Coordinates of C-alpha atoms in Angstrom, one line a residue:
M1 CA 5.4 4.8 -7.3
Q2 CA 3.2 2.1 -9.1
A3 CA -0.2 2.6 -10.1
D4 CA -3.2 1.3 -7.8
T5 CA -4.1 -2.4 -9.2
A6 CA -7.9 -2.4 -8.2
L7 CA -8.4 1.1 -9.9
I8 CA -6.5 0.0 -13.1
T9 CA -8.4 -3.3 -13.2
K10 CA -11.7 -1.4 -13.2
S11 CA -10.7 1.1 -15.9
E12 CA -9.4 -1.6 -18.3
A13 CA -12.7 -3.7 -17.9
P14 CA -14.2 -4.8 -20.3
N15 CA -11.8 -4.1 -23.2
A16 CA -8.5 -5.0 -21.1
L17 CA -5.7 -6.5 -22.9
P18 CA -6.0 -10.4 -22.4
K19 CA -3.1 -11.7 -20.3
A20 CA -1.7 -15.1 -19.5
A21 CA -1.1 -15.6 -15.7
T22 CA 2.7 -16.8 -15.3
G23 CA 1.9 -18.3 -11.7
I24 CA 5.0 -16.6 -10.5
Q25 CA 4.7 -15.2 -7.2
G26 CA 4.5 -11.5 -7.4
L27 CA 4.9 -11.1 -10.9
D28 CA 1.3 -11.5 -11.9
E29 CA 0.7 -8.6 -9.4
V30 CA 3.5 -6.0 -10.8
T31 CA 2.0 -6.8 -14.3
F32 CA -1.8 -6.7 -13.2
G33 CA -2.7 -10.1 -14.4
G34 CA 0.6 -11.7 -16.4
L35 CA 2.2 -11.5 -19.7
P36 CA 0.3 -10.3 -22.9
R37 CA -1.7 -13.6 -24.0
G38 CA -0.7 -14.5 -27.7
R39 CA 2.3 -12.1 -27.9
P40 CA 5.9 -12.1 -27.3
T41 CA 7.7 -10.9 -24.0
L42 CA 11.4 -9.9 -23.8
I43 CA 13.2 -11.0 -20.8
C44 CA 16.5 -9.1 -20.8
G45 CA 19.4 -9.2 -18.4
G46 CA 23.0 -9.7 -17.8
P47 CA 24.5 -13.1 -17.1
G48 CA 23.4 -14.9 -14.0
C49 CA 20.2 -12.8 -13.4
G50 CA 17.8 -15.4 -14.1
K51 CA 16.5 -15.2 -17.5
T52 CA 16.3 -18.9 -18.2
L53 CA 14.8 -19.8 -14.9
L54 CA 12.0 -17.2 -15.1
G55 CA 11.1 -18.7 -18.7
M56 CA 11.3 -22.4 -17.5
E57 CA 9.2 -21.3 -14.3
F58 CA 6.7 -19.6 -16.7
L59 CA 6.3 -23.1 -18.8
V60 CA 6.3 -25.3 -15.5
R61 CA 3.5 -23.1 -14.1
G62 CA 1.7 -23.0 -17.1
A63 CA 1.6 -26.7 -17.3
T64 CA 0.8 -27.6 -13.7
Q65 CA -1.6 -25.0 -12.6
F66 CA -3.1 -23.4 -15.9
D67 CA -3.2 -26.6 -18.1
E68 CA -1.3 -24.7 -20.8
P69 CA 1.4 -26.9 -22.2
G70 CA 4.6 -25.4 -23.2
V71 CA 7.7 -25.6 -25.4
C72 CA 11.3 -24.3 -24.9
I73 CA 13.5 -23.9 -27.7
S74 CA 17.0 -23.8 -26.4
F75 CA 20.0 -22.6 -28.3
E76 CA 22.5 -22.6 -25.4
E77 CA 21.5 -25.6 -23.1
T78 CA 20.5 -29.1 -23.7
A79 CA 17.1 -30.6 -22.3
E80 CA 19.3 -32.3 -20.0
E81 CA 21.0 -29.5 -18.8
L82 CA 17.9 -27.4 -18.7
S83 CA 16.2 -30.5 -16.3
R84 CA 19.0 -30.5 -14.1
N85 CA 19.2 -26.6 -13.6
V86 CA 15.5 -26.1 -13.0
A87 CA 15.3 -29.2 -10.5
S88 CA 16.8 -27.0 -7.8
L89 CA 13.8 -25.0 -7.8
G90 CA 11.9 -28.1 -7.2
F91 CA 10.4 -28.7 -10.7
D92 CA 10.4 -32.2 -12.3
V93 CA 10.7 -31.4 -16.0
D94 CA 11.4 -34.8 -17.1
A95 CA 8.0 -35.8 -15.7
L96 CA 6.2 -33.1 -17.7
V97 CA 7.7 -34.2 -20.8
A98 CA 7.1 -37.6 -20.1
G99 CA 3.4 -36.7 -19.5
G100 CA 3.1 -34.6 -22.7
K101 CA 3.1 -31.3 -20.8
L102 CA 6.2 -29.9 -21.8
A103 CA 8.5 -30.3 -24.9
I104 CA 12.3 -29.2 -25.0
D105 CA 14.1 -28.9 -28.3
Y106 CA 17.7 -27.9 -28.3
I107 CA 19.0 -26.4 -31.5
F108 CA 22.9 -25.8 -31.9
I109 CA 23.8 -23.0 -34.2
E110 CA 27.3 -22.8 -35.2
R111 CA 28.4 -19.1 -36.0
S112 CA 30.8 -20.0 -38.7
L113 CA 28.2 -21.8 -40.7
I114 CA 26.0 -18.6 -40.7
E115 CA 26.6 -16.4 -43.6
E116 CA 25.1 -13.2 -44.6
A117 CA 24.8 -14.1 -48.4
G118 CA 21.6 -14.1 -49.9
E119 CA 18.4 -14.2 -47.9
Y120 CA 18.3 -15.2 -44.3
D121 CA 15.6 -17.9 -43.8
L122 CA 14.0 -18.6 -40.6
E123 CA 11.7 -21.1 -42.1
A124 CA 13.7 -24.2 -40.8
L125 CA 13.2 -22.7 -37.1
F126 CA 9.6 -22.0 -37.7
V127 CA 9.0 -25.8 -38.8
R128 CA 10.7 -27.0 -35.7
I129 CA 9.0 -24.8 -33.2
A130 CA 5.6 -25.7 -35.0
H131 CA 6.3 -29.3 -34.7
A132 CA 7.3 -29.0 -31.0
V133 CA 4.0 -26.8 -30.4
Q134 CA 1.5 -29.4 -32.1
S135 CA 3.4 -32.4 -30.5
V136 CA 2.0 -31.2 -26.6
G137 CA -0.4 -28.7 -28.1
A138 CA 1.4 -25.8 -26.5
K139 CA 0.1 -22.5 -25.7
R140 CA 3.2 -21.2 -24.1
V141 CA 7.0 -20.9 -25.7
V142 CA 10.2 -19.8 -24.6
L143 CA 13.2 -19.0 -26.9
D144 CA 16.4 -19.2 -25.0
S145 CA 18.3 -17.0 -26.0
I146 CA 17.9 -14.7 -29.2
E147 CA 21.6 -13.8 -29.2
A148 CA 22.5 -17.3 -30.2
L149 CA 20.0 -17.3 -33.2
F150 CA 21.3 -14.4 -34.7
S151 CA 24.9 -14.3 -33.3
G152 CA 26.4 -14.4 -37.0
L153 CA 24.3 -11.5 -38.5
S154 CA 25.8 -8.0 -37.8
G155 CA 23.7 -5.8 -40.3
E156 CA 21.0 -3.9 -38.6
S157 CA 18.4 -4.0 -41.5
I158 CA 18.8 -7.9 -41.5
L159 CA 18.5 -8.1 -37.8
R160 CA 15.3 -5.8 -37.6
S161 CA 13.8 -7.9 -40.6
E162 CA 14.2 -11.2 -39.2
L163 CA 13.3 -10.3 -35.7
R164 CA 10.1 -8.6 -36.7
R165 CA 9.3 -11.7 -38.7
L166 CA 10.0 -13.9 -35.8
F167 CA 7.9 -12.0 -33.5
R168 CA 5.1 -11.6 -36.1
W169 CA 5.1 -15.5 -36.7
L170 CA 4.7 -16.1 -33.0
K171 CA 1.7 -13.6 -32.8
D172 CA 0.2 -15.5 -35.8
Q173 CA 0.6 -18.8 -34.0
N174 CA -1.3 -17.0 -31.0
L175 CA 1.5 -18.2 -28.9
T176 CA 2.4 -16.6 -25.4
A177 CA 6.3 -16.4 -25.8
I178 CA 9.2 -15.6 -23.6
I179 CA 12.4 -14.5 -25.6
T180 CA 15.5 -14.1 -23.4
A181 CA 18.1 -11.7 -24.5
E182 CA 21.5 -10.4 -23.1
R183 CA 22.0 -7.1 -21.9
G184 CA 24.0 -4.6 -24.0
E185 CA 26.3 -1.8 -23.5
G186 CA 24.1 1.3 -23.1
S187 CA 21.0 -0.7 -24.3
L188 CA 18.7 -3.5 -23.0
T189 CA 20.1 -5.9 -25.5
R190 CA 23.2 -6.4 -27.4
H191 CA 21.4 -5.7 -30.5
G192 CA 19.3 -2.7 -29.2
L193 CA 16.6 -3.7 -31.3
E194 CA 14.5 -6.4 -29.4
E195 CA 13.1 -4.0 -27.0
Y196 CA 11.4 -1.8 -29.7
I197 CA 9.6 -4.7 -31.4
S198 CA 8.5 -6.3 -28.3
D199 CA 4.9 -5.9 -26.7
C200 CA 6.3 -6.3 -23.2
V201 CA 10.0 -6.0 -22.1
I202 CA 11.2 -6.9 -18.5
L203 CA 14.6 -6.1 -17.4
L204 CA 16.2 -8.4 -14.9
D205 CA 19.2 -6.7 -12.9
H206 CA 21.6 -8.0 -10.4
R207 CA 23.8 -5.7 -8.5
V208 CA 26.4 -5.3 -5.7
T209 CA 26.3 -2.2 -3.3
E210 CA 28.6 -2.0 -0.5
S211 CA 29.4 -5.8 -0.8
V212 CA 25.8 -6.6 -0.8
F213 CA 24.2 -8.5 -3.5
T214 CA 20.6 -7.5 -4.7
R215 CA 18.4 -8.8 -7.4
R216 CA 15.8 -6.4 -9.1
L217 CA 13.0 -6.7 -11.8
R218 CA 11.6 -3.7 -13.8
I219 CA 8.9 -3.5 -16.4
V220 CA 10.4 -1.3 -19.0
K221 CA 7.3 -1.5 -21.3
Y222 CA 4.0 -3.0 -21.7
R223 CA 1.9 -2.1 -24.9
G224 CA -1.7 -1.9 -24.2
T225 CA -1.9 -1.9 -20.4
T226 CA -0.7 -0.1 -17.5
H227 CA 1.9 -1.7 -15.1
G228 CA 4.1 -1.3 -12.3
T229 CA 7.0 0.9 -12.8
N230 CA 9.1 0.4 -9.8
E231 CA 12.0 -1.6 -9.4
F232 CA 11.0 -4.8 -7.6
P233 CA 13.3 -6.9 -5.7
F234 CA 13.1 -10.5 -6.6
L235 CA 14.4 -13.8 -4.9
I236 CA 15.5 -17.0 -6.5
D237 CA 15.2 -19.9 -3.8
S238 CA 14.3 -23.5 -3.5
T239 CA 10.5 -22.7 -4.8
G240 CA 11.3 -20.6 -7.6
F241 CA 10.9 -16.9 -8.3
S242 CA 9.4 -14.5 -6.0
V243 CA 8.7 -10.9 -7.0
L244 CA 8.0 -8.3 -4.1
P245 CA 5.9 -5.4 -4.9
V246 CA 6.9 -2.2 -3.3
T247 CA 3.7 -1.6 -1.5
S248 CA 0.0 -0.7 -1.8
L249 CA -1.0 3.0 -2.6
D250 CA -4.3 2.5 -0.9
L251 CA -4.6 2.5 2.8
N252 CA -7.3 -0.1 2.8
H253 CA -6.3 -2.8 5.1
S254 CA -9.2 -4.8 6.7
V255 CA -9.1 -4.3 10.5
S256 CA -10.2 -6.6 13.2
E257 CA -12.0 -6.1 16.7
E258 CA -10.5 -9.3 18.1
R259 CA -7.7 -8.6 20.6
V260 CA -4.6 -10.8 21.3
S261 CA -2.9 -11.1 24.8
T262 CA 0.6 -9.7 25.2
G263 CA 1.5 -12.7 27.4
V264 CA 1.9 -10.5 30.3
A265 CA -1.3 -10.1 32.5
S266 CA -0.4 -6.8 33.9
L267 CA 0.7 -5.3 30.7
D268 CA -2.7 -6.4 29.4
D269 CA -4.3 -4.5 31.9
M270 CA -2.4 -1.2 30.8
L271 CA -4.1 -1.9 27.4
A272 CA -7.5 -1.8 28.4
G273 CA -7.3 -5.4 29.9
Q274 CA -7.1 -7.1 26.5
G275 CA -3.7 -6.4 24.7
Y276 CA -3.3 -5.8 21.3
Y277 CA -5.5 -5.7 18.2
R278 CA -5.3 -8.7 15.9
G279 CA -3.5 -7.5 12.7
S280 CA -1.8 -4.5 14.4
S281 CA 1.7 -3.5 14.4
V282 CA 3.4 -3.0 17.6
L283 CA 6.9 -1.3 18.3
V284 CA 9.0 -2.2 21.7
S285 CA 11.7 0.2 21.8
G286 CA 14.5 0.7 24.6
K287 CA 18.1 0.7 25.2
A288 CA 20.2 -2.7 25.4
G289 CA 19.3 -4.8 28.1
T290 CA 15.8 -3.3 28.8
G291 CA 14.0 -6.5 28.1
K292 CA 12.7 -6.1 24.5
S293 CA 13.3 -9.7 23.6
S294 CA 11.8 -10.9 26.8
L295 CA 8.4 -9.1 26.0
A296 CA 8.6 -10.5 22.3
A297 CA 9.4 -13.9 23.8
H298 CA 6.1 -13.6 25.9
F299 CA 3.9 -12.6 23.1
V300 CA 5.0 -15.6 21.1
N301 CA 4.7 -17.9 24.0
A302 CA 1.2 -16.7 24.3
A303 CA 0.4 -17.1 20.7
C304 CA 1.9 -20.7 20.5
A305 CA -0.2 -21.7 23.7
R306 CA -3.5 -20.5 21.7
G307 CA -2.4 -22.8 18.7
E308 CA -1.2 -20.0 16.5
R309 CA 1.8 -20.1 14.3
C310 CA 4.7 -17.6 14.8
I311 CA 7.8 -16.5 13.2
Y312 CA 10.4 -15.0 14.9
F313 CA 13.0 -13.1 12.8
S314 CA 16.2 -12.6 14.8
F315 CA 18.9 -10.4 13.7
E316 CA 21.3 -10.5 16.7
E317 CA 20.9 -13.9 18.3
S318 CA 20.8 -17.5 17.0
E319 CA 17.9 -19.6 17.8
Q320 CA 19.7 -21.7 20.3
Q321 CA 20.8 -18.6 22.0
V322 CA 17.2 -17.1 22.1
V323 CA 15.7 -20.2 23.7
R324 CA 18.4 -20.5 26.1
N325 CA 17.8 -17.0 27.5
M326 CA 14.3 -17.0 27.6
R327 CA 14.6 -20.4 29.7
S328 CA 16.2 -18.3 32.3
I329 CA 13.2 -16.4 32.8
G330 CA 10.8 -19.4 32.5
I331 CA 9.8 -19.4 29.1
D332 CA 10.1 -22.7 27.2
L333 CA 10.1 -21.7 23.5
E334 CA 11.5 -25.0 22.2
Q335 CA 8.3 -26.8 22.8
W336 CA 6.7 -24.8 20.4
I337 CA 9.5 -25.4 17.8
E338 CA 9.0 -29.0 18.1
R339 CA 5.3 -28.8 17.7
G340 CA 5.7 -26.9 14.6
L341 CA 4.0 -23.8 15.8
L342 CA 7.1 -21.5 16.1
Q343 CA 9.8 -21.0 13.3
F344 CA 13.2 -19.0 14.0
R345 CA 15.0 -17.4 11.1
A346 CA 18.2 -16.1 12.7
I347 CA 20.6 -14.3 9.8
R348 CA 23.0 -11.6 10.2
P349 CA 21.3 -8.3 8.4
T350 CA 24.7 -7.6 6.3
T351 CA 24.5 -11.0 4.8
L352 CA 21.8 -9.8 2.2
G353 CA 20.5 -6.4 1.0
L354 CA 17.6 -4.8 2.4
E355 CA 15.5 -5.8 -0.6
M356 CA 16.7 -9.6 -0.3
H357 CA 15.9 -9.6 3.4
L358 CA 12.3 -8.4 2.6
V359 CA 11.8 -10.8 -0.4
R360 CA 12.9 -13.6 1.9
M361 CA 10.6 -12.6 4.7
H362 CA 7.8 -12.5 2.4
A363 CA 8.7 -15.8 1.0
I364 CA 8.8 -17.4 4.5
I365 CA 5.9 -15.7 5.7
N366 CA 3.8 -17.0 2.5
R367 CA 5.0 -20.6 3.1
F368 CA 4.4 -20.6 6.9
D369 CA 1.4 -18.6 7.1
P370 CA 1.7 -17.5 10.7
R371 CA -0.5 -15.4 13.0
I372 CA 2.3 -13.5 14.8
V373 CA 5.9 -12.4 13.3
V374 CA 8.6 -10.9 15.8
I375 CA 11.3 -9.0 13.7
D376 CA 14.1 -8.6 16.8
P377 CA 15.6 -5.9 16.4
S378 CA 14.5 -4.1 13.3
T379 CA 17.2 -1.6 13.9
A380 CA 19.7 -4.2 13.0
M381 CA 19.0 -3.5 9.2
L382 CA 20.7 0.0 9.6
N383 CA 23.8 -2.2 9.2
S384 CA 22.9 -2.8 5.6
S385 CA 21.7 0.3 4.4
S386 CA 20.9 4.1 5.4
E387 CA 18.2 5.1 7.8
L388 CA 15.8 6.1 5.0
E389 CA 16.1 3.0 3.0
T390 CA 15.5 0.9 6.1
R391 CA 12.5 2.8 7.2
N392 CA 10.9 2.3 3.8
M393 CA 12.0 -1.4 4.0
V394 CA 10.1 -1.9 7.3
L395 CA 7.0 0.4 5.9
R396 CA 6.8 -2.2 3.2
L397 CA 7.1 -5.2 5.6
V398 CA 4.4 -3.7 8.1
D399 CA 2.0 -3.0 4.9
F400 CA 2.4 -6.6 3.8
L401 CA 1.8 -8.0 7.2
K402 CA -1.2 -5.7 7.7
S403 CA -2.8 -7.2 4.4
R404 CA -2.4 -10.4 5.8
Q405 CA -3.9 -9.5 9.2
I406 CA -0.7 -11.0 10.8
T407 CA 0.2 -9.2 14.0
A408 CA 3.8 -7.8 14.1
L409 CA 5.9 -7.0 16.9
L410 CA 9.1 -5.1 16.1
T411 CA 11.8 -4.4 18.4
T412 CA 14.3 -1.6 18.1
L413 CA 17.2 -0.3 19.7
T414 CA 17.8 3.2 21.0
D415 CA 20.8 4.7 22.2
N416 CA 20.0 7.8 23.6
D417 CA 18.9 9.0 27.1
D418 CA 15.3 9.6 26.3
S419 CA 13.8 7.0 24.0
V420 CA 10.5 8.9 23.6
D421 CA 12.2 11.2 21.4
Q422 CA 12.9 8.6 18.9
S423 CA 12.6 5.0 17.9
G424 CA 15.6 3.8 16.7
M425 CA 14.8 4.7 13.0
N426 CA 11.9 6.8 13.2
I427 CA 9.1 4.2 12.5
S428 CA 7.0 5.4 15.2
S429 CA 4.4 6.7 13.1
M430 CA 3.6 3.6 11.0
V431 CA 3.0 1.5 14.2
D432 CA -0.2 0.9 16.0
A433 CA 1.0 0.6 19.5
W434 CA 4.2 1.7 21.0
L435 CA 5.8 0.4 24.3
V436 CA 8.8 2.4 25.6
L437 CA 11.3 0.4 28.0
Q438 CA 13.6 2.7 29.9
E439 CA 16.2 2.8 32.3
V440 CA 15.4 4.7 35.3
E441 CA 18.7 5.6 37.6
S442 CA 18.1 6.2 41.4
S443 CA 19.8 5.7 44.6
G444 CA 23.0 4.3 42.8
E445 CA 21.2 1.6 40.6
R446 CA 19.4 1.2 37.4
N447 CA 15.9 -0.1 37.3
R448 CA 13.7 -0.8 34.4
G449 CA 10.4 0.9 33.6
I450 CA 7.6 0.5 31.0
F451 CA 4.8 2.6 29.7
V452 CA 2.6 2.7 26.7
L453 CA 3.3 5.7 24.6
K454 CA 0.5 5.2 22.3
A455 CA -2.3 2.6 21.6
R456 CA -4.6 3.5 18.6
G457 CA -8.0 2.7 19.2
T458 CA -8.0 1.6 22.7
A459 CA -7.8 3.2 26.4
H460 CA -4.6 2.6 27.7
S461 CA -2.7 3.6 31.1
N462 CA -0.4 6.6 31.4
Q463 CA 1.6 5.2 34.2
I464 CA 5.2 4.2 34.1
R465 CA 5.4 0.8 35.9
E466 CA 8.5 -1.0 37.2
F467 CA 9.6 -3.8 34.8
L468 CA 11.0 -6.9 36.5
L469 CA 12.6 -10.0 34.8
T470 CA 12.2 -13.0 37.1
G471 CA 12.6 -16.6 37.0
H472 CA 9.0 -17.0 35.9
G473 CA 8.8 -14.0 33.6
V474 CA 8.1 -10.4 33.4
E475 CA 6.4 -8.9 36.0
L476 CA 4.9 -5.1 36.1
R477 CA 4.9 -3.9 39.6
D478 CA 2.0 -1.3 40.7
V479 CA 3.2 2.3 40.8
Y480 CA 4.8 3.1 44.1
L481 CA 5.1 6.8 45.0
G482 CA 7.2 8.1 47.7
R483 CA 7.8 11.8 49.1
E484 CA 10.1 12.1 46.2
G485 CA 8.2 10.7 43.3
M486 CA 8.0 7.0 42.0
L487 CA 10.4 4.7 43.7
M488 CA 11.9 1.4 42.1
G489 CA 14.3 -1.1 42.9
S490 CA 16.1 -1.1 46.2
A491 CA 14.9 2.4 47.1
R492 CA 11.3 0.9 46.7
L493 CA 12.0 -1.9 49.0
F494 CA 13.7 0.1 51.6
Q495 CA 10.7 2.5 51.5
E496 CA 8.2 -0.4 51.5
A497 CA 10.1 -1.7 54.4
K498 CA 10.0 1.8 56.2
D499 CA 6.5 2.1 55.5
A500 CA 5.7 -1.5 56.7
S501 CA 7.6 -0.7 59.9
E502 CA 5.8 2.6 60.5
A503 CA 2.5 0.8 59.6
A504 CA 3.6 -2.1 62.2
L505 CA 4.2 0.6 65.0
L506 CA 1.0 2.6 64.0
R507 CA -1.0 -0.6 64.1
Q508 CA 0.7 -1.5 67.6
D509 CA -0.2 2.1 68.9
I510 CA -3.8 1.8 67.3
E511 CA -4.1 -1.8 69.0
S512 CA -2.9 -0.3 72.3
K513 CA -5.4 2.4 72.2
E514 CA -8.1 0.1 71.3
L515 CA -7.2 -2.1 74.3
L516 CA -7.1 0.7 76.6
R517 CA -10.3 2.2 75.1
E518 CA -11.9 -1.2 75.7
R519 CA -10.8 -1.3 79.5
K520 CA -12.3 1.8 80.0
R521 CA -15.5 0.8 78.2
R522 CA -15.7 -2.2 80.2
A523 CA -15.0 -0.3 83.8
I524 CA -17.7 2.1 82.7
E525 CA -19.9 -0.5 81.8
A526 CA -19.2 -2.1 85.1
Q527 CA -19.9 1.4 87.0
I528 CA -23.1 1.6 84.8
A529 CA -23.9 -1.9 86.0
A530 CA -23.4 -1.2 89.6
L531 CA -25.4 2.0 89.8
Q532 CA -28.0 0.2 87.4
L533 CA -28.1 -2.5 90.6
E534 CA -28.3 0.3 93.0
L535 CA -31.0 2.0 91.2
E536 CA -32.8 -1.2 91.0
S537 CA -32.2 -1.9 94.7
E538 CA -33.2 1.7 95.6
E539 CA -36.3 1.2 93.2
Q540 CA -37.2 -2.2 95.0
E541 CA -37.0 -0.4 98.2
T542 CA -39.1 2.5 97.2
Q543 CA -41.6 0.0 96.0
R544 CA -41.6 -1.7 99.1
L545 CA -42.1 1.4 101.2
I546 CA -44.9 2.4 98.8
A547 CA -46.5 -1.0 99.5
H548 CA -45.8 -0.7 103.1
Q549 CA -47.4 2.7 103.1
E550 CA -50.2 1.5 101.0
L551 CA -50.8 -1.2 103.5
E552 CA -50.8 1.0 106.4
R553 CA -53.0 3.3 104.8
K554 CA -55.7 0.6 104.2
Q555 CA -55.0 -0.8 107.6
L556 CA -55.7 2.7 109.0
E557 CA -58.9 3.1 106.7
E558 CA -60.1 -0.3 107.9
D559 CA -59.4 0.6 111.6
Q560 CA -61.2 3.9 111.2
L561 CA -64.0 2.0 109.4
A562 CA -64.1 -0.4 112.4
M563 CA -64.1 2.2 115.1
A564 CA -66.8 4.2 113.1
R565 CA -69.1 1.1 112.9
S566 CA -68.1 0.4 116.9
R567 CA -69.1 3.8 118.2
S568 CA -72.4 3.8 116.0
V569 CA -73.0 0.5 117.8
N570 CA -72.4 1.9 121.2
V571 CA -74.3 5.0 120.8
G572 CA -77.3 2.7 119.7
A573 CA -77.0 0.7 122.6
S574 CA -77.0 3.6 125.0
E575 CA -79.8 5.1 123.6
D576 CA -82.0 1.7 124.0
N577 CA -80.7 1.6 127.5
G578 CA -81.9 5.1 128.3
S579 CA -85.4 4.5 126.9
K580 CA -85.8 1.1 129.0
G581 CA -84.6 3.3 132.0
R582 CA -87.4 6.0 131.4
M583 CA -89.7 3.3 130.8
A584 CA -88.9 1.5 134.0
G585 CA -89.2 4.9 136.1
G586 CA -92.4 5.7 134.7
R587 CA -93.7 2.3 135.8
K588 CA -92.3 2.8 139.2

């Protein structure tokens, strides 16, 4: 594995070897800063591996990005031919030449004119290079290729001497040089000498494995500095070279507390009501037809609705097919394609090797700068290579996406009865969240179920929810438990109807009993009212009798009092009459 870039940078400072950034995507990373400044670098490889194109891009990037003019000394192609060749990479060499940023000098060497008699002199070459360098104030030089320069020499001693002389002259001029050389049999170059006197040697290779073409780059040596030692895949496309580092050794990716919706509200609820973490990796696994692509489409649709860019890598269906299929469940992806928020990249996995797929994906992601990436299905890569190599490729892709804080959703196709046991190619350990889609067979039919097997850093549901694909998207139904366990599909509908019927009968029985109870209550209340009325009548009669008795008592008392008073008067009168009689008798 390659060494840690950050640690190397610290250890080499402040006495680090001066380096000239190439501007070539990925190459500066694997060389930890670029090519040795003021020293020659040997680029070797077989025909068609890209030596000349790398050298020309080194010059163009230097002139356009770092204000370092360059010179190309070509022994095989004219300036016009070179200009046409690199135009396919989007480089306007003629404009740079016209602007004094680049000079191209074609030197034709006829092998029959070169003789090993006397001293072999490179002074004429040095004069032409020096003139070209002075004409543009060049800091960079490319010599393409060295075989043409020494094609007529066979003596090893002369070759070594002249090569050393050439390399020393370039160093004395303080020129950062690239020298291309063809690969030999059993050695890096045809002469087998150039690699020993070069300060930096980069080997370009292209191979065909199981009918799949792959380009690779390896830094064979780099004096005075550490460097990446792996074989790195690289791509040559319309933007130039793209070198892909294998992966970072340190697990030091930044993390986000932001959450992004899955696009399905009920699925968000299963993930603490918030969805996935931004920048996390999500795996959706299941058998064919369980709805993996539908969940991916929901995720993309929600992201585009938020104004986020998305890339959908499809390895089994074309863009038009995916758009049409998703329209059947109420998801319109075409609107986002037209707005430039969604890009589809549909390609057969067997078209390229794993490394080339990875390089192309890197290049596309770097250009489009998405927030969401979908790989559907990632297991399709197994058609291009072994499970181990595919797993490593996916690991590197996930590592790259995490470093860019891109949320990734990968689907995997499983073919066993229990998809919990495996994820299609054993990548479950590298993802942050894992959703499992299952087929549940019951009552003579198959239904879909979904559950969250893991979700790092967040609470999540442990329920298996019924998964429905409807005309308005994915629906997750609440868990429905019958007497025999969880029910789905028609069994659930039958049980729901049965439960509803039983509930209706129960409600009717309750309502009937409530009506009878109400009638009894009213009858009792009527009886209570009648008794209360009777009681009130009795109370009134009692009060009347009491009042009558009181009145009679008072009348009796008054009569007695009157009689007493009457008796008292009568007695007094009798006594008076008696007195008067006695008085009258006495007078007689």
